[in-house]
mmCIF file of C-alpha atoms in Angstrom:
data_model
loop_
_atom_site.group_PDB
_atom_site.id
_atom_site.type_symbol
_atom_site.label_atom_id
_atom_site.label_comp_id
_atom_site.label_asym_id
_atom_site.label_seq_id
_atom_site.Cartn_x
_atom_site.Cartn_y
_atom_site.Cartn_z
ATOM 1 C CA MET A 600 -173.092 77.341 -60.734
ATOM 2 C CA ARG A 601 -175.360 79.306 -58.288
ATOM 3 C CA GLY A 602 -175.478 82.490 -56.417
ATOM 4 C CA ALA A 603 -173.031 84.527 -56.084
ATOM 5 C CA ALA A 604 -170.090 82.518 -58.174
ATOM 6 C CA ALA A 605 -172.680 82.577 -60.525
ATOM 7 C CA PHE A 606 -173.081 86.229 -61.062
ATOM 8 C CA LEU A 607 -169.368 87.370 -60.278
ATOM 9 C CA VAL A 608 -168.191 84.911 -62.959
ATOM 10 C CA LEU A 609 -170.201 86.410 -65.658
ATOM 11 C CA ALA A 610 -169.312 89.940 -64.192
ATOM 12 C CA LEU A 611 -165.692 89.335 -64.736
ATOM 13 C CA LEU A 612 -165.754 87.833 -68.220
ATOM 14 C CA GLY A 613 -166.634 91.086 -70.426
ATOM 15 C CA GLY A 614 -165.163 89.806 -73.356
ATOM 16 C CA CYS A 615 -166.952 86.823 -73.632
ATOM 17 C CA ARG A 616 -168.495 87.181 -77.088
ATOM 18 C CA GLN A 617 -166.062 86.138 -80.010
ATOM 19 C CA GLN A 618 -163.814 89.613 -81.320
ATOM 20 C CA GLU A 619 -165.517 90.405 -84.965
ATOM 21 C CA GLU A 620 -164.178 92.467 -87.104
ATOM 22 C CA LYS A 621 -164.609 96.118 -86.735
ATOM 23 C CA ALA A 622 -167.295 97.550 -88.619
ATOM 24 C CA THR A 623 -168.862 100.815 -89.167
ATOM 25 C CA PHE A 624 -172.943 101.668 -87.714
ATOM 26 C CA PRO A 625 -174.476 104.619 -88.205
ATOM 27 C CA ALA A 626 -174.776 107.317 -85.707
ATOM 28 C CA PRO A 627 -177.811 108.282 -83.847
ATOM 29 C CA GLN A 628 -179.588 111.219 -85.109
ATOM 30 C CA ARG A 629 -180.451 112.560 -81.865
ATOM 31 C CA PRO A 630 -179.352 113.349 -78.502
ATOM 32 C CA VAL A 631 -178.164 110.509 -75.748
ATOM 33 C CA ALA A 632 -179.225 110.668 -72.745
ATOM 34 C CA PRO A 633 -176.494 110.599 -69.743
ATOM 35 C CA ILE A 634 -176.678 107.248 -67.322
ATOM 36 C CA THR A 635 -178.626 107.941 -64.418
ATOM 37 C CA SER A 636 -180.033 105.906 -61.463
ATOM 38 C CA SER A 637 -182.742 103.392 -62.425
ATOM 39 C CA ALA A 638 -184.366 104.805 -59.399
ATOM 40 C CA TYR A 639 -186.024 107.310 -61.003
ATOM 41 C CA ARG A 640 -189.112 106.477 -59.145
ATOM 42 C CA ASP A 641 -188.857 104.465 -56.049
ATOM 43 C CA GLU A 642 -189.716 100.906 -55.648
ATOM 44 C CA ASP A 643 -192.772 101.340 -53.585
ATOM 45 C CA ALA A 644 -194.073 104.526 -55.439
ATOM 46 C CA ARG A 645 -193.407 101.822 -59.216
ATOM 47 C CA ASP A 646 -195.760 98.898 -56.937
ATOM 48 C CA SER A 647 -198.233 101.396 -56.296
ATOM 49 C CA VAL A 648 -199.220 101.610 -59.794
ATOM 50 C CA GLY A 649 -198.426 98.172 -60.784
ATOM 51 C CA GLU A 650 -195.783 98.496 -62.863
ATOM 52 C CA PHE A 651 -194.013 95.485 -62.687
ATOM 53 C CA GLU A 652 -197.070 93.286 -63.145
ATOM 54 C CA THR A 653 -198.669 95.835 -66.071
ATOM 55 C CA VAL A 654 -195.072 95.420 -68.031
ATOM 56 C CA THR A 655 -194.737 91.594 -67.270
ATOM 57 C CA ARG A 656 -198.317 90.359 -68.346
ATOM 58 C CA LEU A 657 -197.846 92.427 -71.572
ATOM 59 C CA ALA A 658 -194.668 90.853 -72.149
ATOM 60 C CA GLU A 659 -196.180 87.177 -71.298
ATOM 61 C CA VAL A 660 -193.319 86.591 -68.710
ATOM 62 C CA ARG A 661 -194.033 83.202 -67.496
ATOM 63 C CA PRO A 662 -192.230 80.299 -65.228
ATOM 64 C CA GLY A 663 -189.464 78.535 -67.103
ATOM 65 C CA MET A 664 -188.366 81.384 -69.146
ATOM 66 C CA SER A 665 -184.924 82.900 -69.643
ATOM 67 C CA ILE A 666 -185.081 86.773 -69.280
ATOM 68 C CA ALA A 667 -182.262 89.745 -69.846
ATOM 69 C CA ASP A 668 -182.627 92.929 -67.979
ATOM 70 C CA ILE A 669 -180.594 95.053 -70.002
ATOM 71 C CA GLY A 670 -179.742 98.208 -67.787
ATOM 72 C CA ALA A 671 -180.591 96.859 -64.713
ATOM 73 C CA GLY A 672 -179.701 98.943 -62.361
ATOM 74 C CA GLU A 673 -180.543 98.337 -58.358
ATOM 75 C CA GLY A 674 -182.637 95.878 -59.455
ATOM 76 C CA TYR A 675 -186.366 96.560 -59.433
ATOM 77 C CA TYR A 676 -187.376 94.186 -61.961
ATOM 78 C CA THR A 677 -184.593 92.062 -61.069
ATOM 79 C CA VAL A 678 -185.384 90.623 -58.299
ATOM 80 C CA ARG A 679 -189.570 90.486 -59.234
ATOM 81 C CA LEU A 680 -188.421 88.475 -62.280
ATOM 82 C CA SER A 681 -186.055 85.659 -60.044
ATOM 83 C CA PRO A 682 -189.856 84.311 -58.662
ATOM 84 C CA MET A 683 -191.777 84.590 -61.582
ATOM 85 C CA VAL A 684 -189.371 82.527 -63.688
ATOM 86 C CA GLY A 685 -188.927 79.850 -61.299
ATOM 87 C CA ARG A 686 -186.529 77.284 -60.513
ATOM 88 C CA GLN A 687 -186.659 76.321 -64.110
ATOM 89 C CA GLY A 688 -185.926 79.960 -65.291
ATOM 90 C CA ARG A 689 -183.227 82.379 -65.180
ATOM 91 C CA VAL A 690 -182.520 85.977 -65.053
ATOM 92 C CA LEU A 691 -179.533 88.020 -66.414
ATOM 93 C CA ALA A 692 -179.444 91.059 -65.257
ATOM 94 C CA GLU A 693 -176.615 93.314 -67.358
ATOM 95 C CA ASP A 694 -175.402 96.831 -66.795
ATOM 96 C CA ILE A 695 -172.182 99.081 -68.011
ATOM 97 C CA VAL A 696 -171.532 100.433 -64.483
ATOM 98 C CA PRO A 697 -169.057 97.644 -62.560
ATOM 99 C CA GLU A 698 -170.246 100.249 -59.294
ATOM 100 C CA THR A 699 -173.864 99.370 -60.193
ATOM 101 C CA ILE A 700 -173.096 95.742 -60.795
ATOM 102 C CA ARG A 701 -171.151 95.276 -57.761
ATOM 103 C CA ALA A 702 -174.163 96.976 -55.648
ATOM 104 C CA LEU A 703 -176.957 94.438 -57.593
ATOM 105 C CA GLY A 704 -174.655 91.625 -56.945
ATOM 106 C CA GLN A 705 -174.797 92.335 -53.079
ATOM 107 C CA ARG A 706 -178.942 92.695 -53.420
ATOM 108 C CA VAL A 707 -179.161 88.729 -55.527
ATOM 109 C CA GLN A 708 -176.649 87.438 -52.708
ATOM 110 C CA ASN A 709 -178.517 89.079 -50.077
ATOM 111 C CA GLU A 710 -182.448 88.154 -51.154
ATOM 112 C CA ARG A 711 -180.506 84.416 -52.100
ATOM 113 C CA LEU A 712 -181.511 84.873 -56.227
ATOM 114 C CA ASP A 713 -179.898 81.836 -57.053
ATOM 115 C CA ASN A 714 -181.307 81.676 -60.459
ATOM 116 C CA VAL A 715 -180.199 84.733 -61.533
ATOM 117 C CA ALA A 716 -176.615 86.263 -62.496
ATOM 118 C CA LEU A 717 -175.443 89.379 -63.432
ATOM 119 C CA LYS A 718 -173.044 90.915 -66.088
ATOM 120 C CA LEU A 719 -170.801 94.262 -67.376
ATOM 121 C CA GLY A 720 -171.668 94.621 -70.219
ATOM 122 C CA GLN A 721 -169.730 97.320 -72.947
ATOM 123 C CA PRO A 722 -171.831 100.345 -74.072
ATOM 124 C CA ASN A 723 -172.107 99.167 -78.078
ATOM 125 C CA ASP A 724 -173.009 95.882 -76.768
ATOM 126 C CA PRO A 725 -173.930 94.023 -73.983
ATOM 127 C CA GLN A 726 -172.203 90.957 -74.390
ATOM 128 C CA LEU A 727 -174.955 88.391 -73.508
ATOM 129 C CA PRO A 728 -174.699 84.506 -74.453
ATOM 130 C CA ASP A 729 -175.517 83.795 -77.942
ATOM 131 C CA ARG A 730 -179.517 82.388 -78.819
ATOM 132 C CA SER A 731 -180.061 82.459 -74.750
ATOM 133 C CA PHE A 732 -183.378 84.772 -73.932
ATOM 134 C CA ASP A 733 -187.049 84.017 -74.285
ATOM 135 C CA ARG A 734 -187.340 87.943 -73.664
ATOM 136 C CA ILE A 735 -184.789 90.962 -73.542
ATOM 137 C CA LEU A 736 -186.276 94.007 -71.466
ATOM 138 C CA MET A 737 -184.741 97.260 -71.626
ATOM 139 C CA ILE A 738 -186.861 99.555 -69.298
ATOM 140 C CA HIS A 739 -186.749 103.058 -68.944
ATOM 141 C CA MET A 740 -183.156 102.595 -70.634
ATOM 142 C CA TYR A 741 -183.152 102.835 -74.589
ATOM 143 C CA HIS A 742 -182.582 106.370 -74.893
ATOM 144 C CA GLU A 743 -179.098 106.027 -72.605
ATOM 145 C CA ILE A 744 -177.781 103.697 -75.242
ATOM 146 C CA ALA A 745 -174.965 105.762 -76.803
ATOM 147 C CA GLN A 746 -174.866 103.387 -80.083
ATOM 148 C CA PRO A 747 -178.356 102.173 -80.546
ATOM 149 C CA PHE A 748 -177.968 100.521 -83.791
ATOM 150 C CA GLU A 749 -174.698 98.515 -82.741
ATOM 151 C CA PHE A 750 -176.540 97.191 -79.934
ATOM 152 C CA LEU A 751 -179.283 96.100 -81.072
ATOM 153 C CA TRP A 752 -177.459 94.576 -83.794
ATOM 154 C CA HIS A 753 -175.399 92.516 -81.315
ATOM 155 C CA LEU A 754 -178.927 91.561 -79.276
ATOM 156 C CA ARG A 755 -180.364 89.734 -82.716
ATOM 157 C CA ASP A 756 -178.240 86.985 -82.003
ATOM 158 C CA ASP A 757 -178.977 86.785 -78.364
ATOM 159 C CA LEU A 758 -182.980 85.941 -78.741
ATOM 160 C CA LYS A 759 -183.913 82.295 -78.658
ATOM 161 C CA ASN A 760 -186.103 81.410 -81.719
ATOM 162 C CA GLY A 761 -189.274 83.353 -81.181
ATOM 163 C CA GLY A 762 -188.092 85.994 -78.316
ATOM 164 C CA SER A 763 -188.910 89.425 -78.430
ATOM 165 C CA ILE A 764 -187.308 92.297 -77.126
ATOM 166 C CA VAL A 765 -189.572 94.828 -75.148
ATOM 167 C CA VAL A 766 -189.177 98.827 -74.313
ATOM 168 C CA VAL A 767 -190.431 100.590 -72.328
ATOM 169 C CA ASP A 768 -189.581 103.960 -72.332
ATOM 170 C CA ALA A 769 -191.433 107.717 -71.615
ATOM 171 C CA ASP A 770 -192.651 109.456 -74.939
ATOM 172 C CA ARG A 771 -190.491 112.616 -74.741
ATOM 173 C CA SER A 772 -187.360 113.913 -76.372
ATOM 174 C CA THR A 773 -184.327 111.569 -75.967
ATOM 175 C CA ASP A 774 -182.438 114.654 -74.189
ATOM 176 C CA ARG A 775 -185.683 114.289 -71.451
ATOM 177 C CA HIS A 776 -184.996 110.765 -70.898
ATOM 178 C CA GLY A 777 -187.468 109.584 -73.282
ATOM 179 C CA THR A 778 -187.676 108.139 -76.821
ATOM 180 C CA PRO A 779 -190.226 109.206 -79.691
ATOM 181 C CA PRO A 780 -192.331 106.248 -80.387
ATOM 182 C CA ARG A 781 -191.574 106.803 -84.288
ATOM 183 C CA LEU A 782 -187.996 107.413 -83.475
ATOM 184 C CA LEU A 783 -187.796 104.108 -81.143
ATOM 185 C CA VAL A 784 -189.760 101.621 -84.456
ATOM 186 C CA CYS A 785 -187.566 103.622 -86.914
ATOM 187 C CA GLU A 786 -184.204 102.724 -85.275
ATOM 188 C CA PHE A 787 -185.563 99.035 -84.411
ATOM 189 C CA ASN A 788 -186.657 98.569 -88.090
ATOM 190 C CA ALA A 789 -183.418 99.834 -89.536
ATOM 191 C CA VAL A 790 -182.094 96.854 -87.644
ATOM 192 C CA GLY A 791 -184.503 94.214 -88.926
ATOM 193 C CA TYR A 792 -187.103 93.912 -86.180
ATOM 194 C CA GLU A 793 -190.856 94.468 -86.845
ATOM 195 C CA LEU A 794 -192.852 96.020 -83.916
ATOM 196 C CA LYS A 795 -195.839 93.347 -82.946
ATOM 197 C CA ARG A 796 -196.994 95.544 -79.933
ATOM 198 C CA PHE A 797 -197.536 98.704 -78.929
ATOM 199 C CA GLU A 798 -199.595 100.345 -75.717
ATOM 200 C CA ARG A 799 -199.678 102.973 -73.954
ATOM 201 C CA LEU A 800 -199.519 102.397 -69.984
ATOM 202 C CA PRO A 801 -202.005 103.672 -67.865
ATOM 203 C CA ASP A 802 -201.236 106.777 -65.725
ATOM 204 C CA SER A 803 -197.707 107.474 -67.237
ATOM 205 C CA GLU A 804 -196.711 109.127 -70.659
ATOM 206 C CA SER A 805 -195.123 105.788 -70.671
ATOM 207 C CA TYR A 806 -195.668 102.732 -73.380
ATOM 208 C CA PHE A 807 -194.873 99.458 -73.909
ATOM 209 C CA ALA A 808 -193.331 98.153 -77.022
ATOM 210 C CA TRP A 809 -192.665 94.611 -78.630
ATOM 211 C CA PHE A 810 -189.966 93.892 -81.231
ATOM 212 C CA GLU A 811 -189.113 90.775 -83.153
ATOM 213 C CA ALA A 812 -186.742 89.885 -85.272
ATOM 214 C CA GLN A 813 -187.274 88.981 -88.921
ATOM 215 C CA GLY A 814 -184.961 88.528 -91.798
ATOM 216 C CA PRO A 815 -181.528 88.390 -91.784
ATOM 217 C CA ARG A 816 -179.784 90.525 -89.619
ATOM 218 C CA PRO A 817 -178.172 93.293 -92.048
ATOM 219 C CA GLU A 818 -175.091 94.163 -92.756
ATOM 220 C CA PRO A 819 -173.486 97.519 -90.486
ATOM 221 C CA GLY A 820 -172.842 99.146 -93.166
ATOM 222 C CA ALA A 821 -176.452 99.346 -94.402
ATOM 223 C CA ILE A 822 -178.417 99.892 -91.841
ATOM 224 C CA PRO A 823 -179.691 103.493 -92.473
ATOM 225 C CA SER A 824 -179.424 106.082 -89.962
ATOM 226 C CA CYS A 825 -183.224 107.349 -88.560
ATOM 227 C CA ALA A 826 -183.662 111.699 -88.284
ATOM 228 C CA THR A 827 -185.791 112.428 -85.314
#
């Protein structure tokens, strides 16, 4: 499948993950920010400070990789990742807002990005295909995840061997559309991820964090919560 057909099918197949017995996950012990447009700054402004180039360099994105852009919004990262990974790579842009997926689908179609597919996810599970991604990017959206422990638990199955999750967020409280680094690391550690790299991004209050899954995935009832 190519182009429009690919992203339409993925967007509509919202329940492709095999249904699991309902598990109980801990609730986050901090506010959850409301979902906002990903255009927290316009794309020209983000380009002017080299955001995309800096993040993808730190994330070691290379041609031929499979990348998931979680909370893709208007597609700032999606449309730039497409030529970066090339014809042998692929990009899956995920969002939980149907109107956002439709608008991004039109942009993907207009720009003829044939290696991009779109996926309508769920607030507690992005519904990605298992063992499919070298990198999963979560850019300025982690603070909007209502069930972070369940969300991260599902993501573990979606990484290839050696794959990693990259988070970029602001170093401020979650009710101010950021995530304190100590809280971020605690929530990832609780689901069996290890922080491998952390860097402050230049000229901003944002940071870059790289996580990899370590050991077996914990049972949902064994996941500890994290205090702010």
